[in-house]
mmCIF file of C-alpha atoms and ligand atoms in Angstrom:
data_model
loop_
_atom_site.group_PDB
_atom_site.id
_atom_site.type_symbol
_atom_site.label_atom_id
_atom_site.label_comp_id
_atom_site.label_asym_id
_atom_site.label_seq_id
_atom_site.Cartn_x
_atom_site.Cartn_y
_atom_site.Cartn_z
ATOM 1 C CA MET A 1 -12.462 18.955 7.381
ATOM 2 C CA PRO A 2 -15.525 18.523 9.800
ATOM 3 C CA GLU A 3 -14.742 15.302 12.246
ATOM 4 C CA ALA A 4 -17.289 12.860 10.359
ATOM 5 C CA ALA A 5 -15.821 13.195 6.925
ATOM 6 C CA ARG A 6 -12.473 12.759 8.238
ATOM 7 C CA ALA A 7 -13.568 9.570 9.664
ATOM 8 C CA ALA A 8 -15.120 8.568 6.303
ATOM 9 C CA LEU A 9 -12.426 9.475 4.372
ATOM 10 C CA ALA A 10 -9.713 7.502 6.520
ATOM 11 C CA GLY A 11 -12.600 4.670 6.563
ATOM 12 C CA THR A 12 -12.567 4.713 2.713
ATOM 13 C CA ARG A 13 -8.948 4.868 2.828
ATOM 14 C CA ALA A 14 -8.728 1.547 4.642
ATOM 15 C CA ARG A 15 -11.447 -0.422 2.180
ATOM 16 C CA LEU A 16 -9.169 0.945 -0.584
ATOM 17 C CA SER A 17 -5.555 -0.824 1.202
ATOM 18 C CA THR A 18 -7.038 -3.967 0.731
ATOM 19 C CA ALA A 19 -9.405 -3.374 -2.580
ATOM 20 C CA THR A 20 -8.407 -5.193 -6.007
ATOM 21 C CA ARG A 21 -11.468 -3.803 -7.872
ATOM 22 C CA VAL A 22 -12.706 0.025 -7.469
ATOM 23 C CA ALA A 23 -15.127 1.280 -9.425
ATOM 24 C CA ALA A 24 -16.228 4.695 -9.803
ATOM 25 C CA LEU A 25 -19.099 6.349 -11.082
ATOM 26 C CA THR A 26 -18.780 10.251 -12.008
ATOM 27 C CA GLY A 27 -21.236 13.199 -13.198
ATOM 28 C CA ALA A 28 -20.599 16.747 -13.895
ATOM 29 C CA GLY A 29 -19.990 17.603 -10.234
ATOM 30 C CA ILE A 30 -16.143 16.006 -10.799
ATOM 31 C CA SER A 31 -15.813 18.671 -13.808
ATOM 32 C CA ALA A 32 -17.211 21.511 -11.919
ATOM 33 C CA ALA A 33 -13.580 22.700 -10.629
ATOM 34 C CA SER A 34 -12.390 22.639 -14.500
ATOM 35 C CA GLY A 35 -15.137 24.976 -15.278
ATOM 36 C CA VAL A 36 -17.447 22.732 -17.073
ATOM 37 C CA PRO A 37 -20.899 23.823 -16.113
ATOM 38 C CA THR A 38 -22.997 21.134 -14.238
ATOM 39 C CA PHE A 39 -26.555 20.422 -15.605
ATOM 40 C CA ARG A 40 -28.502 20.761 -12.719
ATOM 41 C CA GLY A 41 -28.843 22.867 -9.219
ATOM 42 C CA THR A 42 -27.538 26.171 -8.381
ATOM 43 C CA ALA A 43 -24.199 25.863 -10.102
ATOM 44 C CA GLY A 44 -25.984 24.928 -13.301
ATOM 45 C CA ALA A 45 -26.294 28.080 -15.117
ATOM 46 C CA LEU A 46 -28.753 28.613 -17.720
ATOM 47 C CA TRP A 47 -27.380 29.030 -21.521
ATOM 48 C CA GLU A 48 -29.096 31.699 -23.540
ATOM 49 C CA ASP A 49 -32.219 31.398 -21.675
ATOM 50 C CA HIS A 50 -32.279 27.880 -22.045
ATOM 51 C CA ASP A 51 -32.256 24.699 -19.470
ATOM 52 C CA PRO A 52 -29.361 22.452 -20.400
ATOM 53 C CA ALA A 53 -31.627 19.247 -19.579
ATOM 54 C CA GLN A 54 -34.236 20.546 -21.974
ATOM 55 C CA LEU A 55 -31.417 20.678 -24.634
ATOM 56 C CA ALA A 56 -30.365 17.218 -24.283
ATOM 57 C CA THR A 57 -33.227 15.628 -25.789
ATOM 58 C CA PRO A 58 -34.167 14.336 -29.491
ATOM 59 C CA GLU A 59 -36.950 16.284 -29.518
ATOM 60 C CA ALA A 60 -34.951 19.556 -29.024
ATOM 61 C CA PHE A 61 -32.651 18.509 -31.918
ATOM 62 C CA ALA A 62 -35.808 17.569 -33.980
ATOM 63 C CA ARG A 63 -37.328 21.098 -33.267
ATOM 64 C CA ASP A 64 -34.027 22.852 -33.692
ATOM 65 C CA PRO A 65 -30.728 21.197 -34.350
ATOM 66 C CA ALA A 66 -28.923 24.413 -35.106
ATOM 67 C CA LEU A 67 -29.772 25.778 -31.581
ATOM 68 C CA VAL A 68 -28.610 22.409 -30.260
ATOM 69 C CA TRP A 69 -25.318 22.382 -32.430
ATOM 70 C CA ARG A 70 -24.548 26.188 -31.114
ATOM 71 C CA TRP A 71 -25.076 24.489 -27.494
ATOM 72 C CA TYR A 72 -22.425 21.558 -28.100
ATOM 73 C CA ASP A 73 -20.562 23.747 -30.411
ATOM 74 C CA TRP A 74 -20.131 26.578 -27.223
ATOM 75 C CA ARG A 75 -19.555 23.475 -24.758
ATOM 76 C CA ARG A 76 -16.939 21.947 -26.947
ATOM 77 C CA GLY A 77 -15.166 25.098 -27.241
ATOM 78 C CA LEU A 78 -15.363 25.230 -23.143
ATOM 79 C CA ILE A 79 -14.160 21.993 -22.530
ATOM 80 C CA ALA A 80 -11.344 22.159 -25.047
ATOM 81 C CA ASN A 81 -9.978 25.304 -22.830
ATOM 82 C CA ALA A 82 -10.571 23.539 -20.114
ATOM 83 C CA ALA A 83 -8.013 21.102 -17.989
ATOM 84 C CA PRO A 84 -8.396 18.161 -15.869
ATOM 85 C CA ASN A 85 -8.605 19.147 -12.430
ATOM 86 C CA PRO A 86 -7.088 17.230 -9.176
ATOM 87 C CA ALA A 87 -9.918 15.108 -8.856
ATOM 88 C CA HIS A 88 -9.386 13.515 -12.235
ATOM 89 C CA ALA A 89 -5.973 13.254 -11.230
ATOM 90 C CA ALA A 90 -7.070 11.354 -8.246
ATOM 91 C CA LEU A 91 -8.600 8.760 -9.619
ATOM 92 C CA ALA A 92 -5.838 8.453 -12.752
ATOM 93 C CA ARG A 93 -3.449 7.979 -9.489
ATOM 94 C CA LEU A 94 -5.564 5.402 -8.238
ATOM 95 C CA GLU A 95 -4.476 3.071 -10.847
ATOM 96 C CA ALA A 96 -0.954 2.618 -9.064
ATOM 97 C CA TRP A 97 -2.716 1.383 -5.981
ATOM 98 C CA VAL A 98 -5.682 -0.764 -6.832
ATOM 99 C CA ARG A 99 -5.387 -3.503 -9.313
ATOM 100 C CA SER A 100 -8.465 -2.653 -11.297
ATOM 101 C CA VAL A 101 -9.805 0.693 -11.575
ATOM 102 C CA THR A 102 -12.668 1.473 -13.829
ATOM 103 C CA VAL A 103 -14.292 5.013 -14.450
ATOM 104 C CA ILE A 104 -17.966 4.933 -15.245
ATOM 105 C CA THR A 105 -18.480 8.333 -16.292
ATOM 106 C CA GLN A 106 -21.519 10.151 -17.232
ATOM 107 C CA ASN A 107 -19.814 13.136 -18.886
ATOM 108 C CA VAL A 108 -19.098 13.532 -22.349
ATOM 109 C CA ASP A 109 -15.931 15.669 -21.880
ATOM 110 C CA GLY A 110 -12.966 13.324 -21.944
ATOM 111 C CA LEU A 111 -11.403 14.821 -19.098
ATOM 112 C CA HIS A 112 -10.809 11.397 -17.262
ATOM 113 C CA ALA A 113 -8.824 10.480 -20.538
ATOM 114 C CA ARG A 114 -6.997 13.490 -20.445
ATOM 115 C CA ALA A 115 -6.395 12.948 -16.817
ATOM 116 C CA GLY A 116 -4.426 9.617 -17.558
ATOM 117 C CA SER A 117 -7.095 6.899 -16.427
ATOM 118 C CA THR A 118 -6.979 4.239 -18.598
ATOM 119 C CA ASP A 119 -10.096 2.146 -18.027
ATOM 120 C CA ILE A 120 -13.122 4.299 -18.716
ATOM 121 C CA ILE A 121 -16.756 3.797 -19.728
ATOM 122 C CA GLU A 122 -18.270 6.974 -21.581
ATOM 123 C CA TYR A 123 -22.037 5.814 -20.495
ATOM 124 C CA HIS A 124 -23.573 8.927 -22.163
ATOM 125 C CA GLY A 125 -21.318 8.693 -24.958
ATOM 126 C CA SER A 126 -18.600 11.748 -26.276
ATOM 127 C CA ILE A 127 -19.081 15.007 -27.360
ATOM 128 C CA TRP A 128 -15.989 14.665 -29.536
ATOM 129 C CA ARG A 129 -17.950 12.055 -31.600
ATOM 130 C CA THR A 130 -20.264 12.677 -34.574
ATOM 131 C CA ARG A 131 -22.852 10.755 -35.791
ATOM 132 C CA CYS A 132 -24.251 10.818 -39.630
ATOM 133 C CA LEU A 133 -28.396 10.230 -39.414
ATOM 134 C CA ASP A 134 -28.249 9.860 -43.100
ATOM 135 C CA CYS A 135 -25.184 7.516 -44.011
ATOM 136 C CA GLY A 136 -24.358 6.476 -40.185
ATOM 137 C CA ASP A 137 -20.648 7.510 -40.559
ATOM 138 C CA GLU A 138 -19.323 7.673 -36.965
ATOM 139 C CA ARG A 139 -16.470 9.587 -35.920
ATOM 140 C CA GLU A 140 -14.256 11.914 -33.733
ATOM 141 C CA ASP A 141 -13.910 15.495 -34.358
ATOM 142 C CA ARG A 142 -12.028 17.184 -32.042
ATOM 143 C CA ARG A 143 -12.653 21.071 -33.874
ATOM 144 C CA ALA A 144 -13.615 23.633 -31.573
ATOM 145 C CA PRO A 145 -15.093 25.934 -32.509
ATOM 146 C CA LEU A 146 -16.775 23.992 -35.449
ATOM 147 C CA PRO A 147 -15.968 25.678 -38.934
ATOM 148 C CA GLN A 148 -20.001 25.379 -39.464
ATOM 149 C CA VAL A 149 -22.779 24.760 -37.419
ATOM 150 C CA PRO A 150 -24.697 22.504 -38.098
ATOM 151 C CA PRO A 151 -21.796 20.664 -39.263
ATOM 152 C CA PRO A 152 -22.418 18.342 -42.485
ATOM 153 C CA CYS A 153 -21.064 14.783 -42.834
ATOM 154 C CA ALA A 154 -17.798 14.843 -44.316
ATOM 155 C CA ALA A 155 -18.636 11.376 -45.975
ATOM 156 C CA CYS A 156 -21.848 12.235 -47.243
ATOM 157 C CA GLY A 157 -22.723 15.971 -46.554
ATOM 158 C CA GLY A 158 -25.693 14.828 -44.352
ATOM 159 C CA ARG A 159 -26.910 15.646 -40.861
ATOM 160 C CA LEU A 160 -24.664 15.226 -37.994
ATOM 161 C CA ARG A 161 -25.591 14.740 -34.713
ATOM 162 C CA PRO A 162 -23.762 14.668 -31.508
ATOM 163 C CA GLY A 163 -22.590 11.475 -30.616
ATOM 164 C CA VAL A 164 -23.900 11.226 -27.107
ATOM 165 C CA VAL A 165 -27.032 9.584 -25.440
ATOM 166 C CA TRP A 166 -30.041 11.911 -24.951
ATOM 167 C CA PHE A 167 -33.139 11.764 -22.771
ATOM 168 C CA GLY A 168 -35.136 8.534 -24.231
ATOM 169 C CA GLU A 169 -32.368 6.955 -26.094
ATOM 170 C CA PRO A 170 -30.651 3.360 -25.192
ATOM 171 C CA ILE A 171 -27.401 3.668 -23.187
ATOM 172 C CA PRO A 172 -24.959 1.747 -26.236
ATOM 173 C CA ALA A 173 -25.394 -1.777 -25.274
ATOM 174 C CA ALA A 174 -21.397 -2.404 -24.741
ATOM 175 C CA ALA A 175 -21.147 0.665 -22.451
ATOM 176 C CA ALA A 176 -24.137 -0.654 -20.378
ATOM 177 C CA ALA A 177 -22.470 -4.431 -19.797
ATOM 178 C CA ALA A 178 -19.386 -3.038 -18.872
ATOM 179 C CA ALA A 179 -20.909 -0.538 -16.467
ATOM 180 C CA ALA A 180 -22.847 -3.291 -14.935
ATOM 181 C CA ALA A 181 -19.884 -5.966 -15.233
ATOM 182 C CA ALA A 182 -17.828 -3.379 -13.109
ATOM 183 C CA ALA A 183 -20.240 -2.401 -10.547
ATOM 184 C CA ARG A 184 -21.148 -6.116 -10.021
ATOM 185 C CA GLY A 185 -17.593 -7.148 -9.403
ATOM 186 C CA CYS A 186 -15.974 -4.488 -7.644
ATOM 187 C CA GLY A 187 -15.163 -4.276 -3.792
ATOM 188 C CA LEU A 188 -15.530 -0.287 -3.603
ATOM 189 C CA PHE A 189 -17.647 1.780 -5.836
ATOM 190 C CA LEU A 190 -17.034 5.311 -5.541
ATOM 191 C CA VAL A 191 -20.016 7.723 -6.375
ATOM 192 C CA VAL A 192 -18.223 11.206 -7.542
ATOM 193 C CA GLY A 193 -20.303 14.417 -8.438
ATOM 194 C CA THR A 194 -23.499 13.000 -9.372
ATOM 195 C CA SER A 195 -26.697 14.280 -8.411
ATOM 196 C CA GLY A 196 -28.153 10.322 -9.216
ATOM 197 C CA ALA A 197 -31.186 12.285 -11.185
ATOM 198 C CA VAL A 198 -30.612 10.033 -14.471
ATOM 199 C CA TRP A 199 -31.706 6.914 -14.958
ATOM 200 C CA PRO A 200 -30.147 4.174 -15.378
ATOM 201 C CA ALA A 201 -26.916 5.709 -14.523
ATOM 202 C CA ALA A 202 -28.487 6.203 -11.093
ATOM 203 C CA GLY A 203 -29.002 2.657 -10.645
ATOM 204 C CA LEU A 204 -25.454 1.749 -10.607
ATOM 205 C CA ALA A 205 -24.707 2.312 -7.205
ATOM 206 C CA ARG A 206 -27.427 -0.218 -5.616
ATOM 207 C CA VAL A 207 -25.956 -2.923 -8.386
ATOM 208 C CA ALA A 208 -22.906 -2.676 -6.626
ATOM 209 C CA ARG A 209 -24.132 -2.601 -3.210
ATOM 210 C CA GLU A 210 -26.413 -5.635 -3.547
ATOM 211 C CA SER A 211 -23.214 -7.480 -5.135
ATOM 212 C CA GLY A 212 -21.426 -6.628 -1.908
ATOM 213 C CA ALA A 213 -19.815 -3.543 -2.620
ATOM 214 C CA HIS A 214 -18.962 -0.471 -0.043
ATOM 215 C CA VAL A 215 -20.471 2.362 -1.811
ATOM 216 C CA VAL A 216 -18.557 5.735 -0.725
ATOM 217 C CA GLU A 217 -19.932 9.190 -2.228
ATOM 218 C CA PHE A 218 -18.353 12.319 -3.001
ATOM 219 C CA ASN A 219 -20.198 15.207 -3.002
ATOM 220 C CA LEU A 220 -21.185 18.719 -2.045
ATOM 221 C CA GLU A 221 -24.460 17.285 -0.792
ATOM 222 C CA ARG A 222 -25.477 13.881 -0.166
ATOM 223 C CA GLY A 223 -27.758 12.037 -2.682
ATOM 224 C CA GLY A 224 -26.229 11.118 -5.946
ATOM 225 C CA ALA A 225 -26.174 7.201 -4.751
ATOM 226 C CA GLY A 226 -29.989 6.979 -4.277
ATOM 227 C CA GLY A 227 -29.516 6.169 -0.460
ATOM 228 C CA GLN A 228 -26.918 3.231 -1.510
ATOM 229 C CA SER A 229 -23.725 4.961 0.213
ATOM 230 C CA GLN A 230 -22.096 3.709 3.657
ATOM 231 C CA LEU A 231 -20.322 6.808 3.877
ATOM 232 C CA PHE A 232 -20.304 10.340 2.243
ATOM 233 C CA ILE A 233 -17.556 13.103 1.937
ATOM 234 C CA PRO A 234 -19.069 16.175 1.616
ATOM 235 C CA GLY A 235 -17.211 18.706 -0.731
ATOM 236 C CA ASP A 236 -15.700 19.625 -3.687
ATOM 237 C CA ALA A 237 -14.450 16.350 -5.526
ATOM 238 C CA ALA A 238 -11.138 18.474 -6.305
ATOM 239 C CA LEU A 239 -10.209 18.731 -2.949
ATOM 240 C CA THR A 240 -11.475 15.582 -1.253
ATOM 241 C CA LEU A 241 -10.553 12.665 -3.727
ATOM 242 C CA PRO A 242 -6.877 14.252 -3.532
ATOM 243 C CA GLN A 243 -7.037 13.451 0.137
ATOM 244 C CA LEU A 244 -7.988 10.098 -0.734
ATOM 245 C CA VAL A 245 -5.521 9.490 -3.343
ATOM 246 C CA PRO A 246 -2.792 11.930 -2.165
HETATM 247 C C1 BJW B 1 -20.354 18.455 -6.745
HETATM 248 C C2 BJW B 1 -19.525 19.584 -7.244
HETATM 249 C C3 BJW B 1 -18.021 19.415 -6.867
HETATM 250 C C4 BJW B 1 -21.225 19.992 -7.985
HETATM 251 N N1 BJW B 1 -17.743 18.498 -6.332
HETATM 252 N N2 BJW B 1 -19.439 17.357 -6.453
HETATM 253 C C5 BJW B 1 -36.532 4.932 -14.457
HETATM 254 C C6 BJW B 1 -35.335 4.139 -15.050
HETATM 255 C C7 BJW B 1 -34.668 4.543 -16.252
HETATM 256 C C8 BJW B 1 -34.728 5.206 -17.031
HETATM 257 C C9 BJW B 1 -36.194 6.365 -16.667
HETATM 258 C C10 BJW B 1 -36.317 6.181 -15.515
HETATM 259 N N3 BJW B 1 -37.074 7.331 -15.096
HETATM 260 C C11 BJW B 1 -36.888 8.170 -16.297
HETATM 261 C C12 BJW B 1 -36.306 7.752 -17.314
HETATM 262 C C13 BJW B 1 -35.273 8.029 -18.746
HETATM 263 C C14 BJW B 1 -34.435 9.124 -17.996
HETATM 264 C C15 BJW B 1 -33.812 9.520 -16.833
HETATM 265 O O1 BJW B 1 -33.486 9.116 -16.018
HETATM 266 N N4 BJW B 1 -35.128 10.770 -16.645
HETATM 267 C C16 BJW B 1 -34.765 11.486 -15.320
HETATM 268 C C17 BJW B 1 -34.491 12.917 -15.648
HETATM 269 C C18 BJW B 1 -36.069 10.820 -14.412
HETATM 270 N N5 BJW B 1 -33.284 8.281 -19.028
HETATM 271 C C19 BJW B 1 -33.088 8.159 -19.938
HETATM 272 O O2 BJW B 1 -33.722 8.619 -21.117
HETATM 273 C C20 BJW B 1 -32.106 7.322 -20.388
HETATM 274 N N6 BJW B 1 -32.269 6.232 -21.314
HETATM 275 C C21 BJW B 1 -33.171 5.161 -21.145
HETATM 276 O O3 BJW B 1 -33.542 5.421 -20.220
HETATM 277 O O4 BJW B 1 -33.047 4.682 -22.053
HETATM 278 C C22 BJW B 1 -34.193 3.522 -22.026
HETATM 279 C C23 BJW B 1 -34.500 3.114 -23.175
HETATM 280 C C24 BJW B 1 -34.263 1.339 -23.655
HETATM 281 C C25 BJW B 1 -34.493 1.189 -24.814
HETATM 282 C C26 BJW B 1 -34.773 2.194 -26.238
HETATM 283 C C27 BJW B 1 -34.990 3.397 -25.789
HETATM 284 C C28 BJW B 1 -34.745 3.841 -24.282
HETATM 285 C C29 BJW B 1 -30.505 8.193 -20.933
HETATM 286 C C30 BJW B 1 -30.400 9.440 -20.291
HETATM 287 C C31 BJW B 1 -29.084 10.478 -20.763
HETATM 288 C C32 BJW B 1 -28.850 11.473 -20.453
HETATM 289 N N7 BJW B 1 -28.234 12.475 -20.922
HETATM 290 C C33 BJW B 1 -27.516 13.588 -20.389
HETATM 291 C C34 BJW B 1 -27.133 14.245 -21.908
HETATM 292 C C35 BJW B 1 -25.994 13.747 -22.073
HETATM 293 C C36 BJW B 1 -24.911 14.589 -23.177
HETATM 294 C C37 BJW B 1 -24.534 15.985 -22.900
HETATM 295 O O5 BJW B 1 -23.717 16.113 -22.127
HETATM 296 O O6 BJW B 1 -25.153 16.573 -23.747
HETATM 297 O O7 BJW B 1 -26.515 12.878 -19.729
HETATM 298 S S1 BJW B 1 -28.817 14.896 -19.563
HETATM 299 C C38 BJW B 1 -27.372 15.139 -18.249
HETATM 300 O O8 BJW B 1 -27.534 14.356 -17.060
HETATM 301 C C39 BJW B 1 -25.831 14.000 -18.753
HETATM 302 C C40 BJW B 1 -25.489 13.901 -17.671
HETATM 303 O O9 BJW B 1 -24.328 13.002 -17.993
HETATM 304 C C41 BJW B 1 -26.811 13.565 -16.804
HETATM 305 C C42 BJW B 1 -26.498 13.251 -15.227
HETATM 306 O O10 BJW B 1 -26.208 14.515 -14.550
HETATM 307 P P1 BJW B 1 -25.045 14.826 -13.545
HETATM 308 O O11 BJW B 1 -24.128 13.867 -13.880
HETATM 309 O O12 BJW B 1 -25.339 13.939 -12.428
HETATM 310 O O13 BJW B 1 -24.557 15.860 -13.201
HETATM 311 P P2 BJW B 1 -26.112 17.278 -12.430
HETATM 312 O O14 BJW B 1 -25.751 18.391 -12.907
HETATM 313 O O15 BJW B 1 -27.322 16.338 -12.306
HETATM 314 O O16 BJW B 1 -25.726 16.891 -11.025
HETATM 315 C C43 BJW B 1 -24.403 17.406 -10.648
HETATM 316 C C44 BJW B 1 -24.069 16.881 -9.265
HETATM 317 O O17 BJW B 1 -22.313 17.406 -8.808
HETATM 318 C C45 BJW B 1 -24.756 17.555 -8.277
HETATM 319 O O18 BJW B 1 -25.242 16.377 -7.207
HETATM 320 C C46 BJW B 1 -24.047 18.543 -7.352
HETATM 321 O O19 BJW B 1 -24.082 18.586 -6.241
HETATM 322 C C47 BJW B 1 -22.755 17.676 -7.267
HETATM 323 N N8 BJW B 1 -21.373 18.842 -7.652
HETATM 324 N N9 BJW B 1 -20.034 20.512 -7.680
HETATM 325 C C48 BJW B 1 -18.676 17.409 -5.967
HETATM 326 N N10 BJW B 1 -17.160 20.661 -7.106
HETATM 327 ZN ZN1 ZN B 2 -23.345 10.791 -43.678
#
């Protein structure tokens, strides 16, 4: 690890030793080492010639629900067979060090919970939830693969959609409020494996910084904290986060 990164780790460790509230904003990069594809960049491979960011839209779903459901079914299978990696485990371990650790995740994969984190805000929803467009029924469904794609609503037989947040849709109010409160109330704000391309999640680092938090970014390349990070720790989060929380 380069000297600058080593110094950034030491600085972050010093902050951790006095912190009482830590918040971590995580993105697809934290699950990359678990084999879950990211959305953007070289690691984000196309799926059957489709750009993932183009599929995660209400327009794509309205145009071709079967296509979008096949993509989600494929991802559900992938995630069901994936395991949390050492980066998820390090954030879970942090709870033994710091009184309050809130994980604000943009990921829908549920891997933070499987790693043992207990205070998780699923900012963009969950791939394991469904919502009926006809009767409003919401429930968890962990079957992977789904027996039928698109799946029918178990309550009314109507049309289901994945319980996630697509472009142009609001962040669920409770998640948005809890994330803003965590960003405002923490002394240390970790930004892990996100491109910072998607709002309003991308604005949370600024909220934290303006409320007095120290902001530290973990990523392959700097930028996910939108210029708000005081420290940057380069590299695979599955290697760097465990060095912060051994
Ligand atoms: C590693 C690594 C390793 C890799 N270790 N690092 C300005 C203000 C507010 C909103 C907007 C705005 N401008 C535009 C908007 C609208 C829009 C938006 O942000 N668009 C941008 C593209 C410009 N935002 C929205 O529409 C949001 N809603 C909204 O604004 O509502 C307003 C409203 C109010 C009232 C009524 C109605 C509307 C909703 C956004 C929803 C995003 N949804 C998705 C899909 C979720 C479901 C699913 O998973 O299928 O969320 S899109 C996708 O992007 C997904 C992700 O959570 C999200 C962020 O991606 P992430 O996690 O950052 O991943 P990548 O792939 O981009 O980056 C990976 C990073 O990891 C890279 O940096 C790598 O370097 C790094 N990395 N390997 C460490 N091993
Ligand atoms: Zn229904």
